[in-house]
Amino acid sequence: MKYDAIVVGGGHAGVEAARVLALRGLATALVTADAGAIGRMSCNPSIGGVAKGHLVREIDALGGLMAKAADATGIQFRLLNSTKGPAVQGLRCQSDRELYEEWVGKIVNALPGLEVVEDRVMGLEIVAGALKGVRLKGGSILQSATVVLAAGTFLGGVLYVGDERFPGGRTDEFSAYELSESLKAAGLPLIRLKTGTPCRIEKSSAKLELMRNQTGDAEPEPFSLQSTPFPALPQVVCYLTRTTRNTAEIIRANLHRSPLYGGTITGIGPRYCPSIEDKVVKFPHNETHQIFIEPEGLASPLLYPNGISTSLPRDIQEQIVHTIPGLEEARIAKFGYAVEYDAVDPRAVTHSLECRAIPGLYLAGQVLGTTGYEEAAGLGLYAGYNAARAVRREPPFRIAREEAYLGVMVDDLVTKGVLEPYRLFTSRAEQRLLLDRHTAYKRLSRYGEEAGLFPTAEAEAISSREAAVKAIIAFMESAKMRCMEGQRTVASFLARPETSAEEVASFIADPFFDNRWVRRYIDSEIKGAGYKARQRGEAARLEAARNVKVPEGLDFRSLSGLSREVIGRLEEVRPETLGQAEQVPGVTAAALSILRIAICSRRKGK
């Protein structure tokens, strides 16, 4: 069979890529070993978080699927960091695992022009240095000069539970060893990474009444402002508990049985999503660690203990769980495990996510060194955009760092590579004040509309809302009102931190202002206008400062605000300029700004 494009993998990255290709009118094959697992949430059934929530809104603004899937199947929605500014707030939802997979599967299977092929890809078909398609397990070849590889953790995947070792990318699933070897033979540089998951608890065996309730927001905000009705499902309570000193003692006494600390696992795990072993070893000053007990679905009999990811043996996992308040008599339905897998060094791809060594091959998701559903979906969407444009002989698609978190992530991966699975944080964006969730449609929806990814009614709704926001802000900046200080514009009155948008509602005749999400958007734009203007100036200065020399012998430890991780990386590399410091893996945009300010201050001091 011959196709315009082939997508390998039916996870979050593969789904977004395949959907873009199909909606752009290209004959597309989505190859997956299990057609019933499309959109599967392999770890925690949750979407969003700090920075990740921004990315999900951006995916929606670009015409992607994840935001609407989350809204349709979410069973608890919360705005993280709600007391802080919009730049560092984060939308997050707990999803119903089975319903999410079912919802995504229905959308994908209904796409015209997309064929789901249930089979395993064993390798790339390359003839005379040119990509010709993929080889399937039975020996047949699917032909295409354009392939999006979104293989998740399956490339050379190995699962670990104590001294038990199994081939696989997920529990009870296969390892794509042959495909990994095919990539290596084609000249792609592979790196070894690691991630993990906790055990699952039988809900009926947990004493939830001994834990602290964690409720969702009374008026939750959707990821997609096009989602109606919202929320679509009944909302549930999650729970909070903590590990104990006894937990830590058991872990310390059995570290020799951990494949992570026994030397069996060589892959590097995500620093910001550590296993419970890592928490106990690396943070000995913390006597206990918080655990989020989260339902896996409305009808699911399982709980997800978020915070105790582990690869310790089964008997030790039992002991650990029984030291946690509320779980003293808990029954484990599925044991936790670590998975070690191959990924391609992301520096081997261009900013279009196309492999330099194999034109026509695009990479997305964990195969490119990331971690998380949201990062995978964003990269899948981005790869799909570019693969479609390549087939249609259009110029590559690229989003700048100042346009979106998606642009930040792609640029970070391509220019810096990874030392561990990459996860988005607001600190990675030097212009994060400009990238709040409210402005995502203003920044990005034109791309989705140009690509034909929005239904006409949805495109018109987005356009009308943005036009209304612009008109209302312009009116507020000119209309005067009387207050205690005398006459002042409505905008200047709303700009005060203690003033809410509801207090100026009587001055606004536009019916769009009745929508609470539009009010939050406008409130954010007006209150943040001065800060955003300063950040634009700061960004311009940072661009001009890339050639600034870093003083020889500068004591990075003396600079307030730098993390231990950043200090260690800078001390190891000793960059000569800020431009070189920017290329050091792990050095964030915020750290660069601190470094630049410190250098300028010392010069002025001299």
XYZ file of C-alpha atoms in Angstrom:
606
model
C 0.000 0.000 0.000
C 1.148 3.524 -0.791
C 0.273 6.580 1.300
C 1.054 10.276 1.302
C 2.249 9.906 4.903
C 2.636 7.248 7.586
C 2.446 7.815 11.351
C 4.007 5.172 13.609
C 2.442 5.040 17.078
C -1.086 5.722 18.332
C -0.244 7.642 21.498
C -0.734 11.348 22.130
C 1.937 12.411 19.622
C 0.832 10.014 16.905
C -2.835 10.946 17.253
C -2.173 14.668 16.786
C 0.163 14.101 13.827
C -2.192 11.706 12.049
C -5.164 14.001 12.544
C -3.370 17.009 11.033
C -2.231 14.990 8.026
C -5.725 13.601 7.419
C -7.452 16.965 7.839
C -5.065 18.457 5.306
C -6.401 15.996 2.765
C -3.493 13.532 2.705
C -3.908 9.761 2.462
C -2.485 8.738 5.840
C -1.811 5.450 7.625
C -1.637 5.329 11.419
C 0.247 2.157 12.353
C -0.260 0.857 15.881
C 0.138 -2.590 17.412
C -3.208 -2.225 19.214
C -6.003 -0.300 17.530
C -7.892 -0.376 20.815
C -5.137 1.539 22.614
C -5.201 4.733 20.552
C -4.829 7.740 22.879
C -4.034 5.518 25.861
C -2.912 7.249 29.064
C -0.042 4.982 30.072
C 0.680 6.623 33.410
C -1.429 9.081 35.411
C -4.785 9.846 33.756
C -4.351 13.600 34.003
C -3.786 16.476 31.614
C -2.112 19.840 32.186
C -0.247 21.445 35.045
C 2.059 24.452 35.302
C 3.330 25.282 31.759
C 1.763 22.035 30.533
C -1.703 23.593 30.851
C -0.529 26.530 28.748
C 0.718 24.074 26.122
C -2.638 22.266 26.001
C -4.417 25.591 25.374
C -1.864 26.313 22.618
C -2.570 22.918 21.063
C -6.236 23.893 20.950
C -5.410 27.288 19.430
C -3.469 25.501 16.684
C -6.394 23.201 15.912
C -5.243 20.158 17.896
C -7.276 17.571 19.777
C -5.954 17.200 23.335
C -7.760 20.136 24.975
C -11.188 19.026 23.802
C -10.454 15.413 24.781
C -9.489 16.548 28.277
C -12.593 18.720 28.638
C -14.885 15.920 27.454
C -13.489 13.314 29.860
C -12.237 15.299 32.859
C -13.576 14.336 36.287
C -11.836 17.059 38.285
C -10.542 20.447 37.087
C -8.246 22.752 39.049
C -6.320 25.932 38.334
C -2.879 25.479 39.924
C -1.132 28.548 41.408
C -4.474 30.381 41.302
C -3.238 33.049 43.746
C -0.321 33.931 41.461
C -0.242 35.718 38.124
C -1.605 34.200 34.895
C 1.915 33.529 33.597
C 2.537 30.800 36.186
C -0.975 29.500 36.705
C -1.731 26.087 35.258
C -4.925 24.384 34.177
C -5.008 20.721 35.200
C -7.605 17.992 35.104
C -7.916 14.442 36.339
C -9.317 12.367 33.489
C -11.338 9.208 33.246
C -8.714 6.891 31.762
C -11.083 4.608 29.818
C -13.349 7.406 28.587
C -10.388 9.479 27.373
C -9.054 6.581 25.313
C -12.546 5.819 23.997
C -13.216 9.472 23.071
C -9.918 9.896 21.213
C -10.307 6.544 19.455
C -13.727 7.494 18.084
C -12.405 10.791 16.695
C -9.390 9.167 15.065
C -11.315 6.277 13.521
C -13.861 8.658 12.029
C -11.305 10.832 10.221
C -11.734 10.676 6.432
C -8.507 9.816 4.644
C -6.970 8.115 7.698
C -6.512 4.349 7.796
C -5.634 2.686 11.085
C -3.287 -0.225 10.412
C -3.020 -2.689 13.307
C 0.502 -4.052 13.000
C 4.042 -3.611 14.285
C 6.660 -1.565 12.451
C 9.939 -3.463 12.439
C 12.079 -0.906 10.634
C 12.410 1.862 8.099
C 12.532 1.063 4.407
C 15.456 3.058 3.010
C 16.618 2.575 -0.575
C 19.757 4.275 -1.913
C 19.676 6.641 1.079
C 16.054 7.674 0.491
C 13.132 6.937 2.818
C 10.564 4.762 1.057
C 8.297 3.648 3.900
C 8.180 1.184 6.807
C 8.478 -2.597 7.095
C 5.770 -4.416 9.034
C 6.096 -7.534 11.181
C 4.725 -9.818 8.494
C 7.282 -8.561 5.983
C 5.022 -6.292 3.931
C 5.978 -2.684 3.264
C 3.835 0.428 3.608
C 5.151 2.906 1.075
C 5.607 6.625 1.726
C 8.404 9.151 1.526
C 7.033 10.874 4.646
C 6.963 9.144 8.037
C 6.216 10.563 11.495
C 7.752 8.357 14.179
C 5.971 8.634 17.536
C 6.967 5.350 19.177
C 6.823 6.504 22.813
C 8.849 4.358 25.206
C 8.765 1.276 22.982
C 12.148 1.675 21.228
C 14.286 -1.007 22.859
C 12.008 -0.808 25.892
C 12.812 -2.833 29.019
C 10.621 -2.952 32.155
C 12.079 -3.388 35.651
C 10.460 -4.516 38.895
C 13.245 -5.244 41.390
C 15.438 -7.940 39.854
C 12.673 -8.872 37.391
C 13.296 -7.679 33.844
C 10.898 -7.834 30.878
C 11.063 -6.517 27.310
C 8.313 -3.954 26.699
C 7.354 -0.329 26.267
C 4.427 -0.618 28.689
C 3.295 -3.376 31.001
C 2.211 -6.489 29.083
C 3.233 -4.933 25.756
C 6.094 -5.476 23.326
C 9.519 -3.873 22.903
C 10.289 -2.296 19.510
C 13.850 -3.624 19.529
C 14.046 -4.147 15.761
C 12.833 -0.617 15.010
C 15.421 0.803 17.390
C 18.164 -1.169 15.616
C 16.860 0.100 12.271
C 17.211 3.710 13.409
C 20.705 3.038 14.673
C 21.687 1.392 11.363
C 20.344 4.419 9.503
C 22.806 6.620 11.385
C 20.563 8.254 13.982
C 22.266 8.932 17.364
C 20.371 7.122 20.119
C 20.361 7.934 23.805
C 19.078 5.845 26.710
C 16.375 7.316 28.961
C 14.206 6.058 31.798
C 10.817 6.766 33.297
C 8.477 4.952 35.659
C 5.035 4.599 37.148
C 3.608 3.764 40.608
C 1.475 0.821 41.606
C -2.311 0.973 41.334
C -4.471 0.544 44.431
C -7.857 -1.136 44.726
C -10.156 1.709 45.720
C -12.288 -0.484 47.994
C -9.237 -1.266 50.159
C -8.245 2.369 50.839
C -9.433 4.317 53.881
C -10.119 7.578 52.085
C -11.827 9.033 55.136
C -8.409 9.200 56.843
C -7.024 11.411 54.067
C -7.513 15.077 53.303
C -10.017 15.898 50.585
C -8.802 17.790 47.534
C -11.753 19.197 45.632
C -11.814 20.729 42.185
C -12.683 24.336 41.343
C -16.283 25.403 41.942
C -16.320 27.124 38.524
C -13.702 25.223 36.519
C -12.111 26.679 33.414
C -11.936 24.484 30.301
C -8.739 23.868 28.354
C -10.628 24.715 25.154
C -12.892 27.755 25.169
C -14.884 25.941 22.469
C -15.890 23.064 24.782
C -19.631 22.860 25.384
C -21.153 21.618 27.565
C -18.506 21.924 30.227
C -17.774 20.100 32.419
C -19.235 17.165 30.551
C -18.911 14.580 33.342
C -19.713 14.477 37.082
C -16.845 15.866 39.159
C -15.057 13.865 41.870
C -12.875 14.431 44.915
C -9.175 13.533 45.017
C -7.245 12.954 48.247
C -3.984 13.878 49.943
C -1.818 11.791 52.253
C 1.908 11.516 52.999
C 4.657 8.970 53.309
C 6.096 8.428 56.803
C 9.499 7.947 58.418
C 8.823 4.238 58.261
C 8.421 4.540 54.484
C 11.876 6.079 54.170
C 13.447 3.482 56.456
C 12.088 0.628 54.352
C 13.360 2.244 51.147
C 16.850 2.946 52.545
C 17.119 -0.626 53.817
C 16.281 -2.012 50.369
C 18.080 0.314 47.961
C 20.356 -2.582 47.019
C 17.270 -4.266 45.550
C 16.407 -1.273 43.385
C 17.516 -1.601 39.730
C 17.870 2.182 39.758
C 20.456 2.166 42.545
C 21.875 -1.290 41.910
C 23.293 -0.223 38.563
C 20.981 -2.301 36.379
C 19.290 0.769 34.877
C 21.702 3.016 32.990
C 19.139 5.329 31.382
C 18.623 8.804 32.834
C 15.252 9.492 34.434
C 13.251 12.729 34.633
C 14.719 14.945 37.353
C 11.402 16.659 38.011
C 9.331 13.491 38.325
C 11.527 11.376 40.605
C 10.792 7.920 41.920
C 10.102 7.542 45.634
C 13.602 6.028 45.951
C 15.088 9.204 44.447
C 13.056 11.407 46.785
C 14.278 9.571 49.870
C 17.920 9.530 48.734
C 18.203 13.014 47.229
C 16.018 14.879 49.715
C 16.977 13.333 53.066
C 15.980 16.530 54.886
C 12.327 15.855 53.981
C 11.029 13.318 56.487
C 7.787 12.775 54.541
C 6.549 13.326 50.986
C 3.085 14.300 49.807
C 1.061 11.711 47.888
C -1.962 12.550 45.729
C -4.540 9.765 45.676
C -6.430 10.154 42.401
C -9.314 8.092 40.948
C -8.636 6.562 37.535
C -12.224 7.110 36.434
C -15.851 7.411 37.462
C -16.422 3.660 37.258
C -12.837 2.547 37.778
C -12.057 0.387 40.833
C -8.495 1.744 40.869
C -6.687 4.642 42.536
C -3.495 6.225 41.241
C -1.059 7.085 44.104
C 0.682 10.014 42.467
C 4.116 10.433 44.046
C 5.349 6.896 44.710
C 6.648 5.877 41.296
C 9.059 3.003 41.902
C 10.912 0.027 40.462
C 11.484 -1.675 43.824
C 10.498 -5.353 44.161
C 6.870 -6.292 44.661
C 7.251 -7.243 48.318
C 8.891 -3.894 49.087
C 6.168 -2.020 47.223
C 3.636 -3.757 49.460
C 5.545 -2.669 52.572
C 5.873 0.921 51.342
C 2.176 1.281 50.559
C 1.165 -0.064 53.975
C 3.203 2.650 55.758
C 1.105 5.410 54.175
C -1.845 6.730 56.243
C -5.100 5.511 54.716
C -3.378 2.724 52.789
C -2.445 0.476 55.725
C -4.682 -2.300 54.418
C -4.544 -1.388 50.737
C -4.432 -4.067 48.057
C -2.181 -3.513 45.069
C -3.890 -4.297 41.776
C -0.866 -3.524 39.562
C 2.720 -3.068 40.666
C 4.864 -0.088 39.730
C 7.789 -0.434 37.363
C 10.528 1.498 35.600
C 10.902 1.483 31.824
C 14.215 2.104 30.092
C 14.086 2.949 26.404
C 15.896 4.448 23.427
C 15.319 7.959 22.123
C 16.951 9.934 19.332
C 19.222 12.797 20.332
C 16.939 15.743 19.434
C 19.905 17.684 18.065
C 19.696 15.292 15.101
C 16.521 17.003 13.846
C 15.867 20.423 12.340
C 13.404 22.986 13.698
C 10.752 21.280 11.566
C 11.449 18.035 13.533
C 12.754 16.382 10.362
C 15.819 14.153 10.711
C 18.864 15.638 9.032
C 20.227 12.199 8.179
C 16.915 10.845 6.827
C 14.879 13.497 4.935
C 11.170 12.796 5.219
C 11.420 11.222 8.682
C 9.880 13.341 11.444
C 10.102 12.593 15.176
C 7.674 13.470 17.976
C 7.135 12.697 21.653
C 9.274 10.529 23.896
C 11.268 9.220 20.944
C 12.607 12.793 20.773
C 13.602 12.892 24.442
C 10.548 14.416 26.125
C 8.300 13.218 28.931
C 4.579 13.843 29.435
C 1.386 13.559 27.412
C 1.248 17.303 26.777
C 4.791 17.599 25.394
C 4.126 14.575 23.171
C 0.868 15.975 21.820
C 2.448 19.364 21.108
C 5.346 17.822 19.218
C 3.015 15.461 17.342
C 0.928 18.414 16.207
C 4.055 20.324 15.198
C 5.499 17.343 13.300
C 2.153 16.805 11.594
C 2.059 20.434 10.470
C 5.525 20.119 8.934
C 5.048 16.685 7.412
C 1.868 17.870 5.714
C 3.574 21.003 4.415
C 6.466 18.930 3.061
C 4.117 16.601 1.169
C 2.298 19.622 -0.247
C 5.633 21.235 -1.145
C 5.042 24.182 1.171
C 7.784 25.877 3.239
C 8.416 24.504 6.760
C 6.290 25.630 9.678
C 8.046 27.193 12.651
C 6.860 28.907 15.827
C 9.244 31.309 17.531
C 10.086 31.166 21.239
C 8.250 34.428 21.842
C 5.090 33.025 20.209
C 4.410 29.896 22.236
C 5.625 27.363 24.769
C 5.568 24.947 21.859
C 8.174 27.130 20.154
C 10.246 27.192 23.339
C 10.170 23.402 23.610
C 11.115 22.770 19.979
C 13.968 25.284 20.122
C 15.264 23.881 23.428
C 15.281 20.337 22.088
C 16.873 21.107 18.745
C 19.565 23.501 19.990
C 20.411 22.086 23.432
C 19.512 18.431 23.285
C 18.597 16.658 26.526
C 20.431 15.242 29.515
C 17.197 13.760 30.869
C 13.596 13.465 29.631
C 12.520 17.028 28.779
C 9.628 18.583 30.664
C 8.162 22.036 30.118
C 8.348 24.676 32.869
C 7.397 28.320 32.785
C 11.025 29.137 33.658
C 12.127 27.782 30.273
C 10.418 30.729 28.542
C 12.289 34.029 28.735
C 9.050 35.802 27.744
C 6.588 33.836 29.832
C 4.524 36.916 30.706
C 3.652 37.111 27.005
C 2.657 33.443 26.854
C -0.219 33.255 29.359
C -3.067 30.921 28.491
C -5.525 33.755 27.783
C -3.606 34.977 24.734
C -3.084 31.571 23.090
C -5.775 32.072 20.439
C -4.574 35.592 19.633
C -1.037 34.271 19.178
C -1.684 31.049 17.313
C -5.175 30.453 15.924
C -4.311 31.975 12.542
C -2.035 28.993 11.904
C -4.789 26.483 12.626
C -7.225 28.410 10.460
C -4.753 28.596 7.559
C -4.202 24.829 7.824
C -7.948 24.179 7.734
C -7.979 22.479 11.144
C -10.959 24.429 12.527
C -14.586 23.906 11.507
C -15.950 27.147 10.059
C -18.187 27.863 13.054
C -15.297 27.403 15.482
C -12.978 29.654 13.478
C -15.656 32.349 13.406
C -16.234 32.041 17.170
C -12.518 32.462 17.899
C -12.258 35.445 15.562
C -15.342 37.120 17.049
C -14.102 36.636 20.607
C -10.660 38.084 19.860
C -12.193 41.046 18.035
C -14.514 41.699 20.977
C -11.633 41.582 23.480
C -9.635 44.050 21.388
C -12.615 46.397 21.066
C -13.473 46.237 24.779
C -9.884 47.000 25.813
C -9.748 49.931 23.376
C -12.990 51.272 24.856
C -11.684 50.870 28.416
C -8.519 52.780 27.540
C -10.540 55.766 26.344
C -13.738 55.753 28.425
C -13.632 57.792 31.647
C -15.231 56.995 34.985
C -15.462 58.788 38.292
C -13.816 57.257 41.347
C -12.306 58.428 44.650
C -9.222 59.765 42.866
C -11.376 61.728 40.399
C -11.726 61.072 36.663
C -9.700 58.215 35.235
C -10.045 55.689 32.425
C -11.826 52.427 33.036
C -8.601 50.620 32.045
C -6.490 52.453 34.620
C -9.098 51.688 37.291
C -9.110 47.977 36.391
C -5.306 47.922 36.270
C -5.190 48.264 40.058
C -4.475 44.870 41.702
C -7.438 45.122 44.072
C -9.990 45.878 41.313
C -11.930 43.062 39.664
C -13.462 42.999 36.198
C -16.901 42.636 37.781
C -16.550 46.152 39.271
C -16.429 47.737 35.824
C -19.056 45.499 34.190
C -21.690 48.246 34.266
C -19.525 50.360 31.937
C -19.226 47.625 29.274
C -22.149 47.111 26.917
C -20.531 44.364 24.834
C -22.289 41.005 25.541
C -18.914 39.204 25.247
C -17.976 40.771 28.589
C -20.683 38.658 30.240
C -18.528 35.566 29.579
C -16.360 34.972 32.652
C -13.428 33.656 30.556
C -13.472 36.819 28.433
C -13.510 38.882 31.632
C -10.466 36.995 32.956
C -8.718 37.515 29.631
C -9.354 41.249 29.634
C -8.466 41.577 33.310
C -5.159 39.799 32.640
C -4.354 41.935 29.601
C -4.975 45.234 31.364
C -3.333 44.354 34.670
C -0.300 42.883 32.916
C 0.162 45.519 30.190
C 3.054 47.317 31.883
C 4.818 44.114 32.886
C 4.499 42.719 29.368
C 5.902 45.898 27.834
C 8.920 45.670 30.131
C 9.417 42.002 29.259
C 9.406 42.782 25.552
C 12.187 45.275 26.236
C 14.036 42.735 28.376
C 13.804 40.182 25.576
C 15.278 42.665 23.110
C 18.141 43.405 25.487
C 18.768 39.694 26.010
C 19.029 39.195 22.266
C 21.599 41.999 22.064
C 23.506 40.583 25.030
C 24.361 37.196 23.554
C 27.891 38.368 22.700
C 28.528 39.708 26.207
C 31.606 38.117 27.781
C 31.200 36.091 30.983
C 34.003 37.258 33.339
C 36.676 34.616 33.772
C 36.476 33.040 37.213
C 32.935 34.330 37.893
C 31.576 32.613 41.009
C 28.202 31.332 39.831
C 27.353 30.264 43.384
C 27.337 33.895 44.434
C 24.495 34.779 42.050
C 21.167 34.800 43.845
C 18.382 32.991 42.010
C 20.393 30.312 40.219
C 19.408 26.738 41.040
C 21.987 24.170 42.080
C 21.392 22.383 38.790
C 22.173 25.500 36.720
C 25.221 26.347 38.839
C 26.579 22.850 38.331
C 26.109 22.983 34.566
C 27.735 26.428 34.287
C 30.701 25.401 36.427
C 31.206 22.323 34.285
C 31.126 24.127 30.904
C 32.482 27.577 31.914
C 30.920 29.428 28.928
C 32.846 32.430 27.595
C 29.760 34.378 26.434
C 26.072 34.566 27.257
C 25.414 33.034 23.853
C 27.461 29.986 24.833
C 25.732 29.851 28.223
C 22.389 29.764 26.419
C 23.406 26.530 24.671
C 24.301 24.734 27.907
C 21.667 22.025 28.604
C 19.653 22.828 31.711
C 20.357 26.593 31.643
C 16.954 28.267 31.512
C 16.011 31.618 30.042
C 15.436 32.934 33.562
C 18.952 31.856 34.557
C 20.397 33.646 31.535
C 18.602 36.825 32.551
C 20.056 36.558 36.099
C 23.521 36.007 34.639
C 23.245 38.976 32.270
C 22.009 41.320 35.000
C 24.802 40.199 37.332
C 27.483 40.829 34.687
C 26.081 44.275 33.872
C 25.845 45.179 37.562
C 29.481 44.196 38.189
C 30.616 46.280 35.235
C 28.759 49.301 36.544
C 30.196 48.677 40.006
C 33.717 48.757 38.623
